[in-house]
């Protein structure tokens, strides 16, 4: 059996396998915004305290009022709110049959992992690479606890947004494809045909992908 795959590798490969190839050759220390997001994910309860919340505005990606409004919506949307605010287990290392890594929180009723993202959420749901990572976290947790896990959370604390990921057939299939592609990776994968991904990738220059702006595409 091959070594287990890192959870962070799942999201990178789901975004672009070639990005994972280059990421493995660099320092993969999380950006400072990740620690900001992690800190904020432990302070949701402050917003609903008896006095005005002393929010670290410099860690937020949105105006404090927008952050508070989003958290109020999350409080009414998620039955697991109390555990998300005050989880029994945080910074939990998981090792499953196929993947390993650290999740920000583990909720126990029902058993659910929660991941933290420093970025912005999509208009609905979660980004596809994060869904793949969430499935991996849920499967690792299920393997360790020997009990089914049917969903995971992805938190976007700098925006005050919390989204759930159900382990649907589609999400599990994407997870299996990504896991297979990582295990078969022995050389730089082929370049993908998606300029929008290349434009946001920090390895675009090293990768050798030539991207064109929308203006150049329209006028070229």
PDB file of C-alpha atoms in Angstrom, residues 18-215:
ATOM      1  CA  UNK A  18       1.024  20.368 -11.959  1.00  0.00           C
ATOM      2  CA  UNK A  19       0.675  22.875  -9.116  1.00  0.00           C
ATOM      3  CA  UNK A  20       1.174  20.063  -6.624  1.00  0.00           C
ATOM      4  CA  UNK A  21       4.297  18.971  -8.472  1.00  0.00           C
ATOM      5  CA  UNK A  22       5.881  22.412  -8.037  1.00  0.00           C
ATOM      6  CA  UNK A  23       4.552  22.935  -4.516  1.00  0.00           C
ATOM      7  CA  UNK A  24       6.377  19.811  -3.364  1.00  0.00           C
ATOM      8  CA  UNK A  25       9.651  21.507  -4.288  1.00  0.00           C
ATOM      9  CA  UNK A  26       9.063  24.622  -2.182  1.00  0.00           C
ATOM     10  CA  UNK A  27       8.509  25.722   1.389  1.00  0.00           C
ATOM     11  CA  UNK A  28       4.904  24.866   2.172  1.00  0.00           C
ATOM     12  CA  UNK A  29       4.540  26.856   5.365  1.00  0.00           C
ATOM     13  CA  UNK A  30       0.966  28.218   5.442  1.00  0.00           C
ATOM     14  CA  UNK A  31       0.647  31.975   4.807  1.00  0.00           C
ATOM     15  CA  UNK A  32       0.086  34.311   7.747  1.00  0.00           C
ATOM     16  CA  UNK A  33      -3.527  34.721   6.655  1.00  0.00           C
ATOM     17  CA  UNK A  34      -4.091  31.068   7.524  1.00  0.00           C
ATOM     18  CA  UNK A  35      -3.100  31.669  11.138  1.00  0.00           C
ATOM     19  CA  UNK A  36      -5.364  34.735  11.147  1.00  0.00           C
ATOM     20  CA  UNK A  37      -8.234  32.566   9.908  1.00  0.00           C
ATOM     21  CA  UNK A  38      -7.472  29.898  12.495  1.00  0.00           C
ATOM     22  CA  UNK A  39      -7.469  32.471  15.300  1.00  0.00           C
ATOM     23  CA  UNK A  40     -10.761  33.946  14.130  1.00  0.00           C
ATOM     24  CA  UNK A  41     -12.352  30.496  13.954  1.00  0.00           C
ATOM     25  CA  UNK A  42     -11.858  30.283  17.726  1.00  0.00           C
ATOM     26  CA  UNK A  43     -13.560  33.631  18.376  1.00  0.00           C
ATOM     27  CA  UNK A  44     -16.984  33.310  16.795  1.00  0.00           C
ATOM     28  CA  UNK A  45     -18.606  33.436  20.223  1.00  0.00           C
ATOM     29  CA  UNK A  46     -17.184  36.916  20.859  1.00  0.00           C
ATOM     30  CA  UNK A  47     -19.608  38.354  18.322  1.00  0.00           C
ATOM     31  CA  UNK A  48     -22.579  37.303  20.427  1.00  0.00           C
ATOM     32  CA  UNK A  49     -21.173  38.212  23.847  1.00  0.00           C
ATOM     33  CA  UNK A  50     -22.789  40.670  26.279  1.00  0.00           C
ATOM     34  CA  UNK A  51     -20.664  43.590  25.088  1.00  0.00           C
ATOM     35  CA  UNK A  52     -19.434  44.818  21.701  1.00  0.00           C
ATOM     36  CA  UNK A  53     -17.046  42.357  20.093  1.00  0.00           C
ATOM     37  CA  UNK A  54     -13.430  43.454  20.122  1.00  0.00           C
ATOM     38  CA  UNK A  55     -12.702  42.059  16.693  1.00  0.00           C
ATOM     39  CA  UNK A  56      -9.163  42.139  15.279  1.00  0.00           C
ATOM     40  CA  UNK A  57     -10.169  44.045  12.153  1.00  0.00           C
ATOM     41  CA  UNK A  58      -6.720  43.602  10.626  1.00  0.00           C
ATOM     42  CA  UNK A  59      -7.361  39.858  10.406  1.00  0.00           C
ATOM     43  CA  UNK A  60     -10.686  40.229   8.634  1.00  0.00           C
ATOM     44  CA  UNK A  61     -11.055  40.207   4.859  1.00  0.00           C
ATOM     45  CA  UNK A  62     -14.348  42.127   5.048  1.00  0.00           C
ATOM     46  CA  UNK A  63     -15.781  44.987   7.069  1.00  0.00           C
ATOM     47  CA  UNK A  64     -16.514  43.973  10.694  1.00  0.00           C
ATOM     48  CA  UNK A  65     -20.242  44.593  10.181  1.00  0.00           C
ATOM     49  CA  UNK A  66     -20.229  42.244   7.163  1.00  0.00           C
ATOM     50  CA  UNK A  67     -18.348  39.660   9.196  1.00  0.00           C
ATOM     51  CA  UNK A  68     -20.861  39.845  12.043  1.00  0.00           C
ATOM     52  CA  UNK A  69     -23.817  39.648   9.676  1.00  0.00           C
ATOM     53  CA  UNK A  70     -22.368  36.536   8.029  1.00  0.00           C
ATOM     54  CA  UNK A  71     -21.795  34.883  11.383  1.00  0.00           C
ATOM     55  CA  UNK A  72     -25.371  35.579  12.424  1.00  0.00           C
ATOM     56  CA  UNK A  73     -26.508  33.817   9.268  1.00  0.00           C
ATOM     57  CA  UNK A  74     -24.189  30.890  10.050  1.00  0.00           C
ATOM     58  CA  UNK A  75     -25.588  30.636  13.573  1.00  0.00           C
ATOM     59  CA  UNK A  76     -29.118  30.180  12.238  1.00  0.00           C
ATOM     60  CA  UNK A  77     -28.060  27.887   9.371  1.00  0.00           C
ATOM     61  CA  UNK A  78     -26.027  25.244  11.182  1.00  0.00           C
ATOM     62  CA  UNK A  79     -27.404  22.965  13.878  1.00  0.00           C
ATOM     63  CA  UNK A  80     -23.781  22.290  14.878  1.00  0.00           C
ATOM     64  CA  UNK A  81     -23.199  25.962  15.707  1.00  0.00           C
ATOM     65  CA  UNK A  82     -22.494  25.413  19.426  1.00  0.00           C
ATOM     66  CA  UNK A  83     -19.771  22.879  18.657  1.00  0.00           C
ATOM     67  CA  UNK A  84     -18.319  25.016  15.895  1.00  0.00           C
ATOM     68  CA  UNK A  85     -17.952  27.842  18.411  1.00  0.00           C
ATOM     69  CA  UNK A  86     -16.576  25.662  21.214  1.00  0.00           C
ATOM     70  CA  UNK A  87     -15.311  22.353  19.815  1.00  0.00           C
ATOM     71  CA  UNK A  88     -13.982  19.702  22.166  1.00  0.00           C
ATOM     72  CA  UNK A  89     -11.023  18.950  19.902  1.00  0.00           C
ATOM     73  CA  UNK A  90      -8.983  21.422  17.870  1.00  0.00           C
ATOM     74  CA  UNK A  91      -5.863  21.139  15.725  1.00  0.00           C
ATOM     75  CA  UNK A  92      -6.452  17.411  15.321  1.00  0.00           C
ATOM     76  CA  UNK A  93      -4.025  15.173  13.461  1.00  0.00           C
ATOM     77  CA  UNK A  94      -5.766  12.434  11.474  1.00  0.00           C
ATOM     78  CA  UNK A  95      -4.372   9.374   9.733  1.00  0.00           C
ATOM     79  CA  UNK A  96      -6.726   7.317   7.626  1.00  0.00           C
ATOM     80  CA  UNK A  97      -6.321   4.412   5.242  1.00  0.00           C
ATOM     81  CA  UNK A  98      -5.433   6.719   2.346  1.00  0.00           C
ATOM     82  CA  UNK A  99      -4.809  10.240   3.650  1.00  0.00           C
ATOM     83  CA  UNK A 100      -3.356  12.066   6.631  1.00  0.00           C
ATOM     84  CA  UNK A 101      -3.244  15.644   7.864  1.00  0.00           C
ATOM     85  CA  UNK A 102      -4.430  18.138  10.426  1.00  0.00           C
ATOM     86  CA  UNK A 103      -7.953  19.532  10.667  1.00  0.00           C
ATOM     87  CA  UNK A 104      -8.898  22.649  12.597  1.00  0.00           C
ATOM     88  CA  UNK A 105     -11.732  21.056  14.585  1.00  0.00           C
ATOM     89  CA  UNK A 106     -13.433  17.742  15.183  1.00  0.00           C
ATOM     90  CA  UNK A 107     -17.087  17.897  16.188  1.00  0.00           C
ATOM     91  CA  UNK A 108     -18.522  14.892  17.982  1.00  0.00           C
ATOM     92  CA  UNK A 109     -22.308  15.133  17.633  1.00  0.00           C
ATOM     93  CA  UNK A 110     -22.361  13.991  14.910  1.00  0.00           C
ATOM     94  CA  UNK A 111     -18.727  13.194  14.203  1.00  0.00           C
ATOM     95  CA  UNK A 112     -17.574  15.831  11.701  1.00  0.00           C
ATOM     96  CA  UNK A 113     -14.211  17.375  10.717  1.00  0.00           C
ATOM     97  CA  UNK A 114     -13.930  21.095  10.040  1.00  0.00           C
ATOM     98  CA  UNK A 115     -11.305  22.710   7.824  1.00  0.00           C
ATOM     99  CA  UNK A 116     -10.281  26.359   7.862  1.00  0.00           C
ATOM    100  CA  UNK A 117      -9.553  28.373   4.718  1.00  0.00           C
ATOM    101  CA  UNK A 118      -7.888  31.802   4.692  1.00  0.00           C
ATOM    102  CA  UNK A 119      -9.535  32.676   1.390  1.00  0.00           C
ATOM    103  CA  UNK A 120     -12.941  33.844   0.246  1.00  0.00           C
ATOM    104  CA  UNK A 121     -15.887  31.490  -0.226  1.00  0.00           C
ATOM    105  CA  UNK A 122     -17.669  31.019  -3.545  1.00  0.00           C
ATOM    106  CA  UNK A 123     -21.225  32.399  -3.818  1.00  0.00           C
ATOM    107  CA  UNK A 124     -22.569  28.982  -2.830  1.00  0.00           C
ATOM    108  CA  UNK A 125     -21.044  25.814  -1.417  1.00  0.00           C
ATOM    109  CA  UNK A 126     -17.270  25.428  -1.358  1.00  0.00           C
ATOM    110  CA  UNK A 127     -14.577  25.466  -4.004  1.00  0.00           C
ATOM    111  CA  UNK A 128     -14.146  22.081  -5.671  1.00  0.00           C
ATOM    112  CA  UNK A 129     -10.558  21.500  -4.428  1.00  0.00           C
ATOM    113  CA  UNK A 130     -11.731  22.200  -0.886  1.00  0.00           C
ATOM    114  CA  UNK A 131     -14.608  19.752  -1.308  1.00  0.00           C
ATOM    115  CA  UNK A 132     -12.092  17.061  -2.293  1.00  0.00           C
ATOM    116  CA  UNK A 133      -9.973  17.861   0.758  1.00  0.00           C
ATOM    117  CA  UNK A 134     -13.070  17.831   2.979  1.00  0.00           C
ATOM    118  CA  UNK A 135     -14.011  14.358   1.757  1.00  0.00           C
ATOM    119  CA  UNK A 136     -10.476  13.185   2.515  1.00  0.00           C
ATOM    120  CA  UNK A 137     -10.697  14.588   6.041  1.00  0.00           C
ATOM    121  CA  UNK A 138     -14.071  12.925   6.623  1.00  0.00           C
ATOM    122  CA  UNK A 139     -12.774   9.575   5.400  1.00  0.00           C
ATOM    123  CA  UNK A 140      -9.657   9.787   7.571  1.00  0.00           C
ATOM    124  CA  UNK A 141     -11.785  10.622  10.604  1.00  0.00           C
ATOM    125  CA  UNK A 142     -14.168   7.754   9.846  1.00  0.00           C
ATOM    126  CA  UNK A 143     -11.223   5.358   9.539  1.00  0.00           C
ATOM    127  CA  UNK A 144      -9.740   6.425  12.884  1.00  0.00           C
ATOM    128  CA  UNK A 145     -13.020   6.334  14.798  1.00  0.00           C
ATOM    129  CA  UNK A 146     -14.374   3.319  12.932  1.00  0.00           C
ATOM    130  CA  UNK A 147     -17.710   5.015  12.391  1.00  0.00           C
ATOM    131  CA  UNK A 148     -19.389   6.596   9.340  1.00  0.00           C
ATOM    132  CA  UNK A 149     -18.843  10.313   8.720  1.00  0.00           C
ATOM    133  CA  UNK A 150     -21.297  11.855   6.277  1.00  0.00           C
ATOM    134  CA  UNK A 151     -20.130  15.457   6.007  1.00  0.00           C
ATOM    135  CA  UNK A 152     -17.452  18.006   6.763  1.00  0.00           C
ATOM    136  CA  UNK A 153     -17.349  21.739   7.303  1.00  0.00           C
ATOM    137  CA  UNK A 154     -15.199  24.293   5.504  1.00  0.00           C
ATOM    138  CA  UNK A 155     -14.887  27.562   7.396  1.00  0.00           C
ATOM    139  CA  UNK A 156     -13.923  30.889   5.842  1.00  0.00           C
ATOM    140  CA  UNK A 157     -13.355  32.753   9.131  1.00  0.00           C
ATOM    141  CA  UNK A 158     -11.973  35.952   7.608  1.00  0.00           C
ATOM    142  CA  UNK A 159     -15.373  36.320   5.915  1.00  0.00           C
ATOM    143  CA  UNK A 160     -17.485  34.892   8.743  1.00  0.00           C
ATOM    144  CA  UNK A 161     -18.806  32.146   6.457  1.00  0.00           C
ATOM    145  CA  UNK A 162     -19.212  28.451   7.294  1.00  0.00           C
ATOM    146  CA  UNK A 163     -20.228  25.908   4.664  1.00  0.00           C
ATOM    147  CA  UNK A 164     -20.979  22.187   4.905  1.00  0.00           C
ATOM    148  CA  UNK A 165     -19.856  19.537   2.430  1.00  0.00           C
ATOM    149  CA  UNK A 166     -22.002  16.428   2.150  1.00  0.00           C
ATOM    150  CA  UNK A 167     -20.232  13.249   1.082  1.00  0.00           C
ATOM    151  CA  UNK A 168     -22.277  12.861  -2.069  1.00  0.00           C
ATOM    152  CA  UNK A 169     -21.516  10.369  -4.808  1.00  0.00           C
ATOM    153  CA  UNK A 170     -20.135  13.198  -6.945  1.00  0.00           C
ATOM    154  CA  UNK A 171     -17.823  14.507  -4.216  1.00  0.00           C
ATOM    155  CA  UNK A 172     -16.541  11.036  -3.381  1.00  0.00           C
ATOM    156  CA  UNK A 173     -15.873  10.291  -7.043  1.00  0.00           C
ATOM    157  CA  UNK A 174     -13.835  13.506  -7.369  1.00  0.00           C
ATOM    158  CA  UNK A 175     -11.886  12.517  -4.265  1.00  0.00           C
ATOM    159  CA  UNK A 176     -11.075   9.079  -5.674  1.00  0.00           C
ATOM    160  CA  UNK A 177      -9.945  10.554  -9.008  1.00  0.00           C
ATOM    161  CA  UNK A 178      -7.694  13.039  -7.264  1.00  0.00           C
ATOM    162  CA  UNK A 179      -6.211  10.411  -4.952  1.00  0.00           C
ATOM    163  CA  UNK A 180      -5.486   8.166  -7.923  1.00  0.00           C
ATOM    164  CA  UNK A 181      -3.816  10.988  -9.870  1.00  0.00           C
ATOM    165  CA  UNK A 182      -1.515  11.776  -6.934  1.00  0.00           C
ATOM    166  CA  UNK A 183      -0.461   8.175  -6.492  1.00  0.00           C
ATOM    167  CA  UNK A 184       0.289   7.816 -10.202  1.00  0.00           C
ATOM    168  CA  UNK A 185       2.310  11.041 -10.315  1.00  0.00           C
ATOM    169  CA  UNK A 186       5.919  10.178 -11.153  1.00  0.00           C
ATOM    170  CA  UNK A 187       6.797  13.145 -13.392  1.00  0.00           C
ATOM    171  CA  UNK A 188       5.468  16.652 -14.015  1.00  0.00           C
ATOM    172  CA  UNK A 189       1.837  16.209 -15.118  1.00  0.00           C
ATOM    173  CA  UNK A 190       0.625  17.696 -18.358  1.00  0.00           C
ATOM    174  CA  UNK A 191      -0.397  21.340 -18.319  1.00  0.00           C
ATOM    175  CA  UNK A 192      -4.083  21.992 -17.921  1.00  0.00           C
ATOM    176  CA  UNK A 193      -6.062  24.033 -20.421  1.00  0.00           C
ATOM    177  CA  UNK A 194      -7.491  26.632 -18.042  1.00  0.00           C
ATOM    178  CA  UNK A 195      -6.015  30.121 -18.240  1.00  0.00           C
ATOM    179  CA  UNK A 196      -8.054  31.335 -15.276  1.00  0.00           C
ATOM    180  CA  UNK A 197      -6.283  28.884 -12.973  1.00  0.00           C
ATOM    181  CA  UNK A 198      -2.876  29.720 -14.413  1.00  0.00           C
ATOM    182  CA  UNK A 199      -3.396  33.437 -13.849  1.00  0.00           C
ATOM    183  CA  UNK A 200      -3.810  32.911 -10.108  1.00  0.00           C
ATOM    184  CA  UNK A 201      -1.069  30.290  -9.698  1.00  0.00           C
ATOM    185  CA  UNK A 202       2.210  31.344  -8.082  1.00  0.00           C
ATOM    186  CA  UNK A 203       4.040  28.716 -10.122  1.00  0.00           C
ATOM    187  CA  UNK A 204       2.858  29.951 -13.532  1.00  0.00           C
ATOM    188  CA  UNK A 205       6.274  31.353 -14.506  1.00  0.00           C
ATOM    189  CA  UNK A 206       8.104  28.211 -13.456  1.00  0.00           C
ATOM    190  CA  UNK A 207       5.504  26.051 -15.168  1.00  0.00           C
ATOM    191  CA  UNK A 208       6.054  27.847 -18.462  1.00  0.00           C
ATOM    192  CA  UNK A 209       2.391  28.507 -19.110  1.00  0.00           C
ATOM    193  CA  UNK A 210       1.701  31.560 -21.209  1.00  0.00           C
ATOM    194  CA  UNK A 211      -1.488  33.289 -20.166  1.00  0.00           C
ATOM    195  CA  UNK A 212      -3.312  36.053 -21.993  1.00  0.00           C
ATOM    196  CA  UNK A 213      -5.450  38.725 -20.465  1.00  0.00           C
ATOM    197  CA  UNK A 214      -9.113  39.082 -21.369  1.00  0.00           C
ATOM    198  CA  UNK A 215      -8.277  42.329 -23.196  1.00  0.00           C
TER     199      UNK A 215
END
